[in-house]
Amino acid sequence: MQTKKVVSVLLAGVTTLSMAMPVLAANGDPNLVVTPDTKYSTPIQADSEVTLGLMPANSYYQRTGFDSADAAANGLEVSKINLGADKISSVFTYGSKTVDGLYAGTVTVKGKKGQYGPASLHIVNKNNTSAGIDMTVYVEAAETQKDVKVAEVQVTDVSNNIAQVIDEGAENLDVAAAKTEIANPFNGSEGAAQSYPTAGDALYSLAEANQMNFAQKGGYVQSVTDNKGNTLKEYTTKDWTYYGWNYCVVRGEKKVAEGDILSAAVLEVKDGDSVYWAFGTMDQANQYFDDLLKK
């Protein structure tokens, strides 16, 4: 009987260990991802706050979660405010929640009173600080901001894969906040600022002026169609090369660096800006933007 009891205890220990190991390993998994109810670009209403949910993921970006509520509540850290420190509080509140049976950490971000516009945060898993993610939050203005007049908006195909079917532009365009233009594809869209004019709204101004149209999802432009019916739509080749729409804002003859981190649908444009859109790979688009700045 004693031998059987020892064997039973040993087997129970092995079973417990085998069940615990995968769960414990999740705390330090190589990736950090958002929970299904959190967007990579999230609005904060004026003078308010928003709570983001994140959890560990394996090498295939499959959500694994923290191993307990306590681990989740203590597993996240905002390691850096990439930009927009004047828009949000530097004090963050951490917590936990359960999503689809998995433990997730939460980060509550507060917008500063009287401010509006985007901010970018780098959030890391404290159990594996190489597992990090850049999150965008954008503070909506308490009052809808006035229209601005941009110097130029241009859309160009730089992919070199097909005939240059789209090359459109216009100067001195009025750009309005998305919420004021019902026909604007960014109007009411998740991931798109509603209360102040953005680089995305500048594309709408060009589309309206030149009888063009475009499609977007979550604040990101998916396709553009000119007034002749030519369309350039995002796609990925067999070797996983991605072609899509990239943008750049030039202010005072310099590139607005925030555009490298933020989507066009949250980056504010100002009087005199120039907004350029390029279809191609990111490298092709960046080369095009660099060449523009050299002229």
Coordinates of C-alpha atoms in Angstrom, one line a residue:
M1 CA 0.0 0.0 0.0
Q2 CA 2.8 2.4 0.9
T3 CA 4.5 1.8 -2.5
K4 CA 1.2 2.5 -4.3
K5 CA 0.8 5.7 -2.3
V6 CA 4.3 6.9 -3.2
V7 CA 3.8 6.1 -6.9
S8 CA 0.4 7.9 -6.8
V9 CA 2.0 11.0 -5.2
L10 CA 4.8 10.9 -7.8
L11 CA 2.4 10.6 -10.7
A12 CA 0.3 13.4 -9.3
G13 CA 3.4 15.6 -9.1
V14 CA 4.4 14.8 -12.7
T15 CA 0.9 15.5 -13.9
T16 CA 0.8 18.8 -12.0
L17 CA 4.2 19.8 -13.3
S18 CA 3.3 18.9 -16.9
M19 CA 0.2 21.0 -16.6
A20 CA 1.9 23.9 -15.0
M21 CA 4.9 24.2 -17.3
P22 CA 3.1 25.5 -20.5
V23 CA 1.1 28.0 -18.4
L24 CA 4.1 29.3 -16.6
A25 CA 6.0 29.6 -19.9
A26 CA 3.2 31.9 -21.2
N27 CA 4.3 34.7 -18.8
G28 CA 7.5 35.1 -20.7
D29 CA 6.3 34.2 -24.2
P30 CA 8.1 36.0 -27.1
N31 CA 5.3 38.3 -28.2
L32 CA 2.8 40.7 -26.7
V33 CA -0.5 41.2 -28.4
V34 CA -3.8 43.0 -27.8
T35 CA -6.9 41.3 -26.5
P36 CA -9.8 40.9 -29.1
D37 CA -11.6 43.9 -27.6
T38 CA -8.6 46.3 -27.9
K39 CA -7.6 48.1 -31.0
Y40 CA -4.0 49.1 -31.9
S41 CA -5.3 52.6 -32.3
T42 CA -7.8 53.6 -29.6
P43 CA -9.7 56.9 -28.9
I44 CA -9.8 58.7 -25.6
Q45 CA -12.8 61.0 -25.3
A46 CA -12.0 64.6 -24.1
D47 CA -11.0 64.8 -20.5
S48 CA -11.4 61.0 -20.1
E49 CA -9.5 57.7 -20.1
V50 CA -9.3 54.4 -21.9
T51 CA -8.2 50.9 -20.8
L52 CA -6.1 48.7 -23.1
G53 CA -5.9 45.0 -22.8
L54 CA -2.7 43.0 -23.7
M55 CA -1.4 39.5 -23.1
P56 CA 1.6 37.2 -24.0
A57 CA 1.5 35.3 -27.3
N58 CA 3.7 32.5 -28.7
S59 CA 6.0 32.7 -31.7
Y60 CA 3.0 32.3 -34.0
Y61 CA 1.3 35.3 -32.3
Q62 CA -1.4 33.0 -30.8
R63 CA -2.7 34.4 -27.5
T64 CA -1.5 32.4 -24.5
G65 CA -2.2 34.8 -21.6
F66 CA -0.6 35.2 -18.2
D67 CA -0.7 32.3 -15.8
S68 CA -2.8 34.2 -13.1
A69 CA -4.7 37.4 -12.5
D70 CA -1.9 38.5 -10.2
A71 CA 0.7 37.9 -12.9
A72 CA -1.4 39.8 -15.4
A73 CA -1.9 42.8 -13.1
N74 CA 1.9 43.0 -12.5
G75 CA 3.1 41.9 -16.0
L76 CA 2.9 45.0 -18.1
E77 CA 4.8 48.3 -18.1
V78 CA 4.7 51.4 -20.3
S79 CA 8.5 51.6 -20.9
K80 CA 8.3 54.7 -23.1
I81 CA 6.0 57.4 -24.4
N82 CA 7.2 57.5 -28.0
L83 CA 5.4 60.7 -28.8
G84 CA 2.5 62.8 -27.5
A85 CA 3.6 63.1 -23.9
D86 CA 1.8 66.5 -23.8
K87 CA -1.5 64.7 -24.7
I88 CA -1.7 62.1 -22.0
S89 CA -0.8 61.6 -18.3
S90 CA 2.5 60.0 -17.5
V91 CA 0.8 58.0 -14.7
F92 CA -0.7 54.7 -15.8
T93 CA -2.9 52.3 -13.9
Y94 CA -2.3 48.6 -14.3
G95 CA -4.8 45.8 -13.7
S96 CA -6.1 42.5 -15.1
K97 CA -9.1 40.9 -16.7
T98 CA -10.1 37.6 -18.2
V99 CA -10.8 37.3 -21.9
D100 CA -11.9 34.0 -23.5
G101 CA -10.6 32.2 -20.5
L102 CA -7.2 33.8 -20.6
Y103 CA -5.6 36.3 -18.2
A104 CA -4.8 39.6 -19.7
G105 CA -3.1 42.7 -18.3
T106 CA -4.7 46.1 -18.6
V107 CA -3.2 49.6 -18.9
T108 CA -5.4 52.6 -18.3
V109 CA -4.3 55.8 -20.0
K110 CA -5.7 59.2 -19.2
G111 CA -5.9 62.2 -21.6
K112 CA -4.8 65.5 -20.3
K113 CA -7.5 68.1 -19.8
G114 CA -7.7 70.7 -22.6
Q115 CA -5.5 68.6 -25.0
Y116 CA -6.2 66.6 -28.1
G117 CA -4.3 64.6 -30.6
P118 CA -2.3 61.3 -30.8
A119 CA 0.2 59.7 -28.5
S120 CA 2.2 56.5 -29.0
L121 CA 3.2 54.2 -26.1
H122 CA 5.7 51.3 -26.0
I123 CA 4.3 48.6 -23.7
V124 CA 6.4 45.6 -22.6
N125 CA 5.9 42.3 -20.8
K126 CA 8.0 42.7 -17.7
N127 CA 8.7 38.9 -17.7
N128 CA 10.3 39.3 -21.2
T129 CA 11.0 43.0 -22.0
S130 CA 11.9 42.1 -25.6
A131 CA 8.2 41.3 -26.0
G132 CA 6.8 44.7 -26.6
I133 CA 4.2 46.6 -28.7
D134 CA 3.6 50.1 -29.8
M135 CA 0.1 51.3 -29.1
T136 CA -1.6 54.5 -30.3
V137 CA -4.1 56.4 -28.3
Y138 CA -5.6 59.6 -29.6
V139 CA -7.4 62.2 -27.5
E140 CA -10.5 63.6 -29.1
A141 CA -10.9 67.4 -28.8
A142 CA -13.7 68.7 -26.5
E143 CA -14.8 70.8 -29.5
T144 CA -14.6 70.0 -33.2
Q145 CA -11.5 71.8 -34.6
K146 CA -11.7 74.3 -37.5
D147 CA -10.8 73.4 -41.1
V148 CA -7.2 73.8 -42.2
K149 CA -5.9 74.6 -45.7
V150 CA -3.1 72.3 -46.9
A151 CA -0.7 73.3 -49.6
E152 CA -0.9 70.1 -51.6
V153 CA -2.2 66.5 -51.6
Q154 CA -0.7 64.0 -54.0
V155 CA -1.3 60.3 -54.7
T156 CA 1.2 58.4 -56.8
D157 CA 2.0 54.8 -57.8
V158 CA 5.6 54.1 -57.1
S159 CA 5.4 50.3 -57.2
N160 CA 7.0 49.8 -60.7
N161 CA 5.0 46.6 -61.0
I162 CA 2.3 48.0 -63.3
A163 CA 1.7 51.0 -65.5
Q164 CA 1.4 54.2 -63.5
V165 CA -2.4 54.3 -63.5
I166 CA -2.9 56.8 -60.7
D167 CA -1.1 60.1 -60.4
E168 CA -3.4 62.7 -59.0
G169 CA -2.9 65.9 -57.0
A170 CA -4.4 69.2 -56.1
E171 CA -3.3 72.4 -54.2
N172 CA -4.8 74.6 -51.5
L173 CA -7.4 72.2 -50.3
D174 CA -9.6 72.7 -47.2
V175 CA -9.4 69.8 -44.8
A176 CA -12.2 69.2 -42.3
A177 CA -12.5 66.9 -39.3
A178 CA -14.0 63.6 -40.2
K179 CA -17.2 64.0 -38.1
T180 CA -18.2 67.1 -40.2
E181 CA -18.2 65.2 -43.5
I182 CA -20.8 62.4 -43.8
A183 CA -19.3 61.1 -47.1
N184 CA -15.8 60.9 -45.7
P185 CA -14.9 57.1 -45.3
F186 CA -13.2 58.0 -42.0
N187 CA -16.5 59.4 -40.6
G188 CA -17.5 57.3 -37.6
S189 CA -14.8 54.8 -38.3
E190 CA -12.9 53.0 -35.5
G191 CA -9.2 54.0 -35.5
A192 CA -9.9 57.4 -37.0
A193 CA -9.9 60.7 -35.2
Q194 CA -13.2 62.5 -35.6
S195 CA -12.7 65.9 -34.0
Y196 CA -9.7 67.3 -35.7
P197 CA -8.4 67.3 -39.4
T198 CA -6.0 64.5 -40.2
A199 CA -3.8 63.4 -43.1
G200 CA -6.5 60.8 -43.8
D201 CA -9.1 63.6 -44.1
A202 CA -6.7 65.4 -46.5
L203 CA -7.0 62.3 -48.8
Y204 CA -10.8 62.7 -48.7
S205 CA -10.4 66.4 -49.7
L206 CA -8.4 65.4 -52.7
A207 CA -10.9 62.6 -53.6
E208 CA -13.7 65.1 -53.4
A209 CA -11.9 67.7 -55.5
N210 CA -10.8 65.2 -58.2
Q211 CA -13.9 63.0 -58.2
M212 CA -12.0 60.0 -56.8
N213 CA -12.8 57.6 -54.0
F214 CA -11.0 55.3 -51.6
A215 CA -11.7 52.5 -49.1
Q216 CA -10.3 52.2 -45.6
K217 CA -10.6 49.9 -42.6
G218 CA -9.7 50.7 -39.0
G219 CA -8.1 54.0 -40.1
Y220 CA -5.9 52.5 -42.8
V221 CA -6.3 53.1 -46.5
Q222 CA -6.9 49.9 -48.4
S223 CA -7.5 51.2 -52.0
V224 CA -7.7 54.3 -54.1
T225 CA -9.7 54.7 -57.3
D226 CA -9.3 57.7 -59.6
N227 CA -12.0 59.3 -61.7
K228 CA -11.2 57.0 -64.7
G229 CA -11.9 53.9 -62.6
N230 CA -8.3 52.9 -62.1
T231 CA -7.8 51.2 -58.7
L232 CA -4.7 50.4 -56.7
K233 CA -5.5 48.0 -53.9
E234 CA -3.2 46.5 -51.3
Y235 CA -2.0 43.0 -51.9
T236 CA 0.8 40.5 -50.8
T237 CA 2.9 38.6 -53.3
K238 CA 3.7 34.9 -53.1
D239 CA 7.0 35.8 -51.5
W240 CA 5.2 37.8 -48.8
T241 CA 6.1 41.2 -50.2
Y242 CA 3.4 43.6 -49.2
Y243 CA 2.2 46.4 -51.5
G244 CA -0.1 49.1 -50.1
W245 CA -0.7 52.8 -49.5
N246 CA 1.9 54.7 -47.4
Y247 CA 1.8 58.4 -46.6
C248 CA 4.0 61.3 -45.6
V249 CA 3.3 64.8 -44.3
V250 CA 5.8 67.6 -45.0
R251 CA 5.7 70.7 -42.8
G252 CA 8.2 73.5 -43.2
E253 CA 10.1 71.4 -45.8
K254 CA 10.7 68.7 -43.3
K255 CA 9.0 65.3 -42.9
V256 CA 6.7 65.0 -39.9
A257 CA 8.4 62.2 -38.1
E258 CA 5.3 61.1 -36.2
G259 CA 4.0 59.8 -39.5
D260 CA 6.4 56.8 -39.2
I261 CA 4.5 55.6 -36.1
L262 CA 1.0 56.9 -36.5
S263 CA -1.7 56.1 -39.0
A264 CA -2.8 58.9 -41.3
A265 CA -6.3 58.8 -39.7
V266 CA -4.9 60.2 -36.4
L267 CA -2.0 62.4 -37.4
E268 CA -3.2 66.0 -37.3
V269 CA -2.5 68.3 -40.3
K270 CA -2.0 72.0 -40.1
D271 CA -2.2 75.0 -42.4
G272 CA 0.5 74.8 -45.1
D273 CA 1.2 71.1 -44.8
S274 CA 1.7 68.9 -47.9
V275 CA 0.4 65.4 -47.8
Y276 CA 1.8 62.7 -50.1
W277 CA 0.4 59.2 -50.6
A278 CA 2.5 56.5 -52.4
F279 CA 1.4 53.0 -53.5
G280 CA 4.2 50.4 -53.3
T281 CA 6.3 48.6 -50.7
M282 CA 7.4 50.6 -47.7
D283 CA 10.9 50.9 -49.0
Q284 CA 9.7 52.2 -52.4
A285 CA 7.4 54.7 -50.7
N286 CA 10.2 55.9 -48.3
Q287 CA 12.5 56.4 -51.2
Y288 CA 9.9 58.4 -53.0
F289 CA 9.3 60.6 -50.0
D290 CA 13.1 61.1 -49.5
D291 CA 13.4 62.1 -53.1
L292 CA 10.6 64.7 -52.7
L293 CA 12.4 66.3 -49.8
K294 CA 15.6 66.7 -51.8
K295 CA 13.8 68.7 -54.5

